[in-house]
CSV table of C-alpha atoms in Angstrom, one decimal:
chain,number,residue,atom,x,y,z
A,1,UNK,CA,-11.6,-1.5,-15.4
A,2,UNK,CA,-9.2,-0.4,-13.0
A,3,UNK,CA,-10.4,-2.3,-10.4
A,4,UNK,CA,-8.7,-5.2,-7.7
A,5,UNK,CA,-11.5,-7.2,-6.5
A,6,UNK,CA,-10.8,-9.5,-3.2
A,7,UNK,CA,-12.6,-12.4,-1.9
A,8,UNK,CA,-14.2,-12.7,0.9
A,9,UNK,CA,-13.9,-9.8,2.4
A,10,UNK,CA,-14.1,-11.3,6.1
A,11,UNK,CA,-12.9,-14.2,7.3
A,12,UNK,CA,-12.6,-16.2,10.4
A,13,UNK,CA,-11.1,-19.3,10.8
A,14,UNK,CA,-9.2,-21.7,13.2
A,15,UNK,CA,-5.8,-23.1,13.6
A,16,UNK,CA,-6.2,-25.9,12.3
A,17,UNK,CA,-8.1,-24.9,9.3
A,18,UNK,CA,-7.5,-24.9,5.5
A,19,UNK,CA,-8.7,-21.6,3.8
A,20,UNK,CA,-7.6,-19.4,0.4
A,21,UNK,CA,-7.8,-15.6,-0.3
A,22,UNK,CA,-8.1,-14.6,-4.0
A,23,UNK,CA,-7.6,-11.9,-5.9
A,24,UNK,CA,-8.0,-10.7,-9.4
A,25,UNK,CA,-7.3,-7.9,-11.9
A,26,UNK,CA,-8.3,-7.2,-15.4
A,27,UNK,CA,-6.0,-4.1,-15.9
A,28,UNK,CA,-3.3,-6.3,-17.9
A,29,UNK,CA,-0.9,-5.7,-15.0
A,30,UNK,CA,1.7,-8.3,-15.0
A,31,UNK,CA,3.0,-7.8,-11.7
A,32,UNK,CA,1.0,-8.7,-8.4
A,33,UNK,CA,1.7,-8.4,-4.7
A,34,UNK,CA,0.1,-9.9,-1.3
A,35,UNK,CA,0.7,-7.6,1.8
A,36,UNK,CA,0.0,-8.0,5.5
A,37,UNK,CA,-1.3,-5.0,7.5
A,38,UNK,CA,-2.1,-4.6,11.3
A,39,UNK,CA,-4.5,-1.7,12.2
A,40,UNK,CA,-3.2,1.7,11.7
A,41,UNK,CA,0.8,0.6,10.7
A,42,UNK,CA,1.8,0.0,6.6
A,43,UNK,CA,1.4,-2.6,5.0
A,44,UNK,CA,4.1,-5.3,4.7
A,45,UNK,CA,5.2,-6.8,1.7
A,46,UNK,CA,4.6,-11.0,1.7
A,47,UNK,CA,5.7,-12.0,-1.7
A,48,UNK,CA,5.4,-10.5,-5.1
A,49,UNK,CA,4.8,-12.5,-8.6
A,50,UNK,CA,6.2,-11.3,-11.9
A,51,UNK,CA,5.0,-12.8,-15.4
A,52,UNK,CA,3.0,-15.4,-12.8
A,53,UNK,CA,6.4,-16.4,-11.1
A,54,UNK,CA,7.7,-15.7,-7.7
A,55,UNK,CA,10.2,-13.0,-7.3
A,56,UNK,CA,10.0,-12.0,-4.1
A,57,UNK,CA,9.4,-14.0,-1.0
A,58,UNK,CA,9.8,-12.0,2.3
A,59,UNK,CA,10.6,-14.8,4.8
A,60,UNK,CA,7.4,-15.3,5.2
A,61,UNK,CA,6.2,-18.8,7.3
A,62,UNK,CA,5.2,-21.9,4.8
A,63,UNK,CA,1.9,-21.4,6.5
A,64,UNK,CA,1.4,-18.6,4.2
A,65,UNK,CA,1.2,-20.3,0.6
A,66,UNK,CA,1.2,-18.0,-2.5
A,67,UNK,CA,0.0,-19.4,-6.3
A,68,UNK,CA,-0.9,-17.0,-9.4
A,69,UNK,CA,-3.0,-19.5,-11.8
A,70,UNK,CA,-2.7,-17.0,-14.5
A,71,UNK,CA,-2.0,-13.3,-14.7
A,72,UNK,CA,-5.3,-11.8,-13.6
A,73,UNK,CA,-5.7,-14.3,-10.9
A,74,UNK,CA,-3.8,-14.3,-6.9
A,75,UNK,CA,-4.3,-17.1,-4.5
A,76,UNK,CA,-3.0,-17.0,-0.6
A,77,UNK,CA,-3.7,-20.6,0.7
A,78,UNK,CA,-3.5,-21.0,4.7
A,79,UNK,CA,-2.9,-23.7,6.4
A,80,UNK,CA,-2.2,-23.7,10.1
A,81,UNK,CA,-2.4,-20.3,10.9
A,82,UNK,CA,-1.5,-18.1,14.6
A,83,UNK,CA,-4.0,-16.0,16.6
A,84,UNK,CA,-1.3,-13.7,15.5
A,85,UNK,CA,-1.6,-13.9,11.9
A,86,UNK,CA,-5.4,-12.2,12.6
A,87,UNK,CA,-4.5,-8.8,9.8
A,88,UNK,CA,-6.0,-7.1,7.1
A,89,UNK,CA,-4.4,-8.7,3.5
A,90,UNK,CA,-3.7,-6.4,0.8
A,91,UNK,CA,-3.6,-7.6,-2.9
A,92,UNK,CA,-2.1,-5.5,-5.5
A,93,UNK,CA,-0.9,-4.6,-8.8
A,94,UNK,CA,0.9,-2.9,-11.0
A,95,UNK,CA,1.9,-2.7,-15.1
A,96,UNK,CA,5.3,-4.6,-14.4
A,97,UNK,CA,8.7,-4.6,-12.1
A,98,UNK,CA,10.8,-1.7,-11.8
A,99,UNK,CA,14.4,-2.0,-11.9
A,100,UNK,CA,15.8,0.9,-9.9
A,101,UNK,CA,14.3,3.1,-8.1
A,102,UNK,CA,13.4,6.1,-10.7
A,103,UNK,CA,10.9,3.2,-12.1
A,104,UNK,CA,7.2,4.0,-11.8
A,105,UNK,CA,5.9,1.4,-9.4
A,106,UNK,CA,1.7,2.7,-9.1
A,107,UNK,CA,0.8,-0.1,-7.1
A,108,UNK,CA,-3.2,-0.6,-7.4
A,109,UNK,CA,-4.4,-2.3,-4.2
A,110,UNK,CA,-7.5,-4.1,-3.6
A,111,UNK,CA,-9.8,-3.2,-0.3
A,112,UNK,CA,-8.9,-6.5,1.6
A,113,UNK,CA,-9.4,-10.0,3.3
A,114,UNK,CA,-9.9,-8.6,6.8
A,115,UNK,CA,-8.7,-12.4,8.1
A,116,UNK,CA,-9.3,-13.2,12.0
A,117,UNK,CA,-8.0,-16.1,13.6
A,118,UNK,CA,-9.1,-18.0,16.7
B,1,UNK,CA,19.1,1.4,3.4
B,2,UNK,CA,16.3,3.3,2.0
B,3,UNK,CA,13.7,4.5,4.1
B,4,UNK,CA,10.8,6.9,5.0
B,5,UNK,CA,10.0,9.6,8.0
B,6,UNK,CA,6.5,10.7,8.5
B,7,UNK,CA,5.4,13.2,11.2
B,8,UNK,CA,3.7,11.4,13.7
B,9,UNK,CA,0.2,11.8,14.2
B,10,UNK,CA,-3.1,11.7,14.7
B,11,UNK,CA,-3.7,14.9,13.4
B,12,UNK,CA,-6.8,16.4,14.2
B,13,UNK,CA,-7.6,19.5,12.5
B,14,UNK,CA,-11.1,21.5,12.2
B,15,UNK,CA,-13.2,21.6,8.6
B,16,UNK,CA,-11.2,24.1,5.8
B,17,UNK,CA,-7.9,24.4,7.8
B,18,UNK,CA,-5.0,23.8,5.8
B,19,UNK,CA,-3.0,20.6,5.8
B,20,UNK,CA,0.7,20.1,5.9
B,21,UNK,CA,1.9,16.2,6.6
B,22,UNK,CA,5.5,16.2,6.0
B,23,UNK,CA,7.4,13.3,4.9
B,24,UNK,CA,11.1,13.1,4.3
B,25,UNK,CA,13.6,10.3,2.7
B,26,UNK,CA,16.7,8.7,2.6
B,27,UNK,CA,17.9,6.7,-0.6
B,28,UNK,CA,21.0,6.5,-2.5
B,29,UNK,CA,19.4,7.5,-6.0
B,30,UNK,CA,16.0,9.8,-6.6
B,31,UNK,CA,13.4,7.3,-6.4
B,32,UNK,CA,9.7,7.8,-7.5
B,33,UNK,CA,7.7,9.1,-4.5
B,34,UNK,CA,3.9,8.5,-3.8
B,35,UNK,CA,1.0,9.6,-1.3
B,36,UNK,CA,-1.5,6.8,-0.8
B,37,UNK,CA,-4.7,7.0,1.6
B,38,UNK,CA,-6.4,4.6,3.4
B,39,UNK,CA,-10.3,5.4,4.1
B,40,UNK,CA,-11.5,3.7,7.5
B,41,UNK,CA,-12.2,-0.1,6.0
B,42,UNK,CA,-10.5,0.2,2.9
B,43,UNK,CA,-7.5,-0.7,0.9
B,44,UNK,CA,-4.9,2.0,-0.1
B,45,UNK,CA,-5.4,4.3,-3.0
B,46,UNK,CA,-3.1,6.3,-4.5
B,47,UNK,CA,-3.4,9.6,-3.9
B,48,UNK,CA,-0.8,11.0,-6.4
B,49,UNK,CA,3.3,10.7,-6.9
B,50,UNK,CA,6.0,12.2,-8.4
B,51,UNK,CA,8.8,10.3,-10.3
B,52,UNK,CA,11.8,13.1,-10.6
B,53,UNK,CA,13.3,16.2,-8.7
B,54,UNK,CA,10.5,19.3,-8.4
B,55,UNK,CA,8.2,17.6,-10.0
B,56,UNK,CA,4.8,18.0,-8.3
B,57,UNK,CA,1.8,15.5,-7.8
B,58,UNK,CA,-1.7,16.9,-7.6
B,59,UNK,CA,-4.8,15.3,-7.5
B,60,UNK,CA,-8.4,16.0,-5.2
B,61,UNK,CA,-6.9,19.7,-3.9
B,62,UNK,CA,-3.9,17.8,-2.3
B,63,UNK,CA,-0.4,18.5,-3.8
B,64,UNK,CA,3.3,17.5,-2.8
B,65,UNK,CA,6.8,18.4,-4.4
B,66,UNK,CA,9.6,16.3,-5.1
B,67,UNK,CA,12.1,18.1,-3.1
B,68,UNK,CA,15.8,16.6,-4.2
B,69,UNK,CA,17.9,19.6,-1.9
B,70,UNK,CA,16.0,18.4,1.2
B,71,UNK,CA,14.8,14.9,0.8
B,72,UNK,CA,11.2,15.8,0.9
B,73,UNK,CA,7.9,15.1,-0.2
B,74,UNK,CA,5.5,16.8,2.2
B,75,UNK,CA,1.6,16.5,1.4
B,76,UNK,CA,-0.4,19.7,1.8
B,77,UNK,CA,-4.3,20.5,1.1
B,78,UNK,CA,-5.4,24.3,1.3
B,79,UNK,CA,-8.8,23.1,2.8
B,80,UNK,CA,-9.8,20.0,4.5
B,81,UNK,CA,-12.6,18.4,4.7
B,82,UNK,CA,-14.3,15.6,6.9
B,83,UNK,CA,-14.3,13.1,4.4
B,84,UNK,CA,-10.8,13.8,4.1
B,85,UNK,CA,-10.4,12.1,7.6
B,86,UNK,CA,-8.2,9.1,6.8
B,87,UNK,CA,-4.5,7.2,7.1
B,88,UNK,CA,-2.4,8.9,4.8
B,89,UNK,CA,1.1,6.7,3.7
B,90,UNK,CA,4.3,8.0,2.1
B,91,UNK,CA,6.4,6.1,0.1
B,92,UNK,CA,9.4,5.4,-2.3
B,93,UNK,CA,9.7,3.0,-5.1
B,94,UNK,CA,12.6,0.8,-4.2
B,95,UNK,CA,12.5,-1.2,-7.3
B,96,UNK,CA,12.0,-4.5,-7.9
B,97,UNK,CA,7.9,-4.3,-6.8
B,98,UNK,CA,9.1,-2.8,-3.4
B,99,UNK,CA,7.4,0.1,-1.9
B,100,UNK,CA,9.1,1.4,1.6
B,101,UNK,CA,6.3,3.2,3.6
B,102,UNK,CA,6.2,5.5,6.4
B,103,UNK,CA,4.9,5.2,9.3
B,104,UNK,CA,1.9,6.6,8.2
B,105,UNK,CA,-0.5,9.4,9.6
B,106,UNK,CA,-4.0,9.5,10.9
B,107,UNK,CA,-5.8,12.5,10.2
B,108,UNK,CA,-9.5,13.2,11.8
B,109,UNK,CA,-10.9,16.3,10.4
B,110,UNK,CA,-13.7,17.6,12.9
B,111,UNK,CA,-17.1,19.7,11.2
């Protein structure tokens, strides 16, 4: 299975809602990401989770919540959110953490939350 | 800092013309470089990547060299097709789970 599966794959939702993305992987990876991506432009990296703990955090607003229940698994919980956090979120992962740059990082990414908000 | 250049696009190119998308680097080591595409609606998939000088990454007809004397990685296919219309994104392995893309390129491959 080399598969990342996201859930759901649209969703709409107001300001003042309470909603969660999910994610999952059964390739054994132990590293997973969450990205934001605007049409047409890269992805941005949000946060990354190593051996199910945080390692990176991009600055991202506390809006944006991040938990990893277990190593297959990749919540994004949003509370609050901006017309202008309306994007297409990435999941992804990959065997483990590079340390320098020769490392080889294969990300795997899933096909998306496309996530619209009014 | 690191970073990644990627010609500027879209690209429009006709059915079994060849493909040359260049992409060039800066980094202070030799990081491991990839190609991943984005179809319309999806997620990215990786394409293929190369993780030391002159290696080369091949996979689907498209191939790209790990160029160490001129910092590039430049993605060619000898024939296109229309299902070959997509985004296509370089990138180098920072380390630590970061990826720095480019800017990315929009190719539309007309029958």
């Amino acid at each position: 299975d080399t598969e990342v599966t996201q859930t759901p794959k649209h969703l709409v939702m107001g300001m003042t809602n309470k909603k969660s993305l999910k994610c999952e992987q059964h390739m054994g990876h132990r590293a997973m990401y969450w990205y934001k991506q605007k049409a047409k432009k890269p992805p941005e990296l949000m946060f990354v989770y190593s051996y199910e703990k945080l390692s990176i955090n991009e600055s991202v607003p506390s809006r944006f919540s991040p938990e990893c229940p277990n190593s297959s698994l990749l919540n994004l919980h949003l509370h609050a959110l901006q017309p202008e956090d309306s994007a297409l979120y990435l999941c992804a992962s990959s065997q483990a953490l590079t340390r320098g740059l020769a490392g080889d990082n294969e990300q795997f990414f899933g096909p998306g939350t496309r996530l619209t908000v009014l | 800092g690191n970073s990644v250049t990627q010609m500027e696009g879209p690209v429009t190119l006709s059915e079994e013309a060849f493909l040359t998308i260049n992409c060039t680097y800066t980094a202070t080591g030799y990081p491991s470089l990839f190609w991943y595409v984005q179809y319309p609606g999806e997620g990215l998939q990786l394409l293929l990547k190369a993780t030391k000088a002159d290696d080369k990454g091949s996979n689907k007809g498209f191939e790209a060299t790990y160029r160490k004397e001129t910092t590039s990685f430049h993605l060619e296919k000898g024939s296109v097709q229309v299902s070959d219309s997509a985004v296509y994104f370089c990138a180098l392995n920072e380390g630590g789970g970061k990826l720095i893309f480019g800017q990315g390129t929009e190719l539309s491959v007309k029958p």
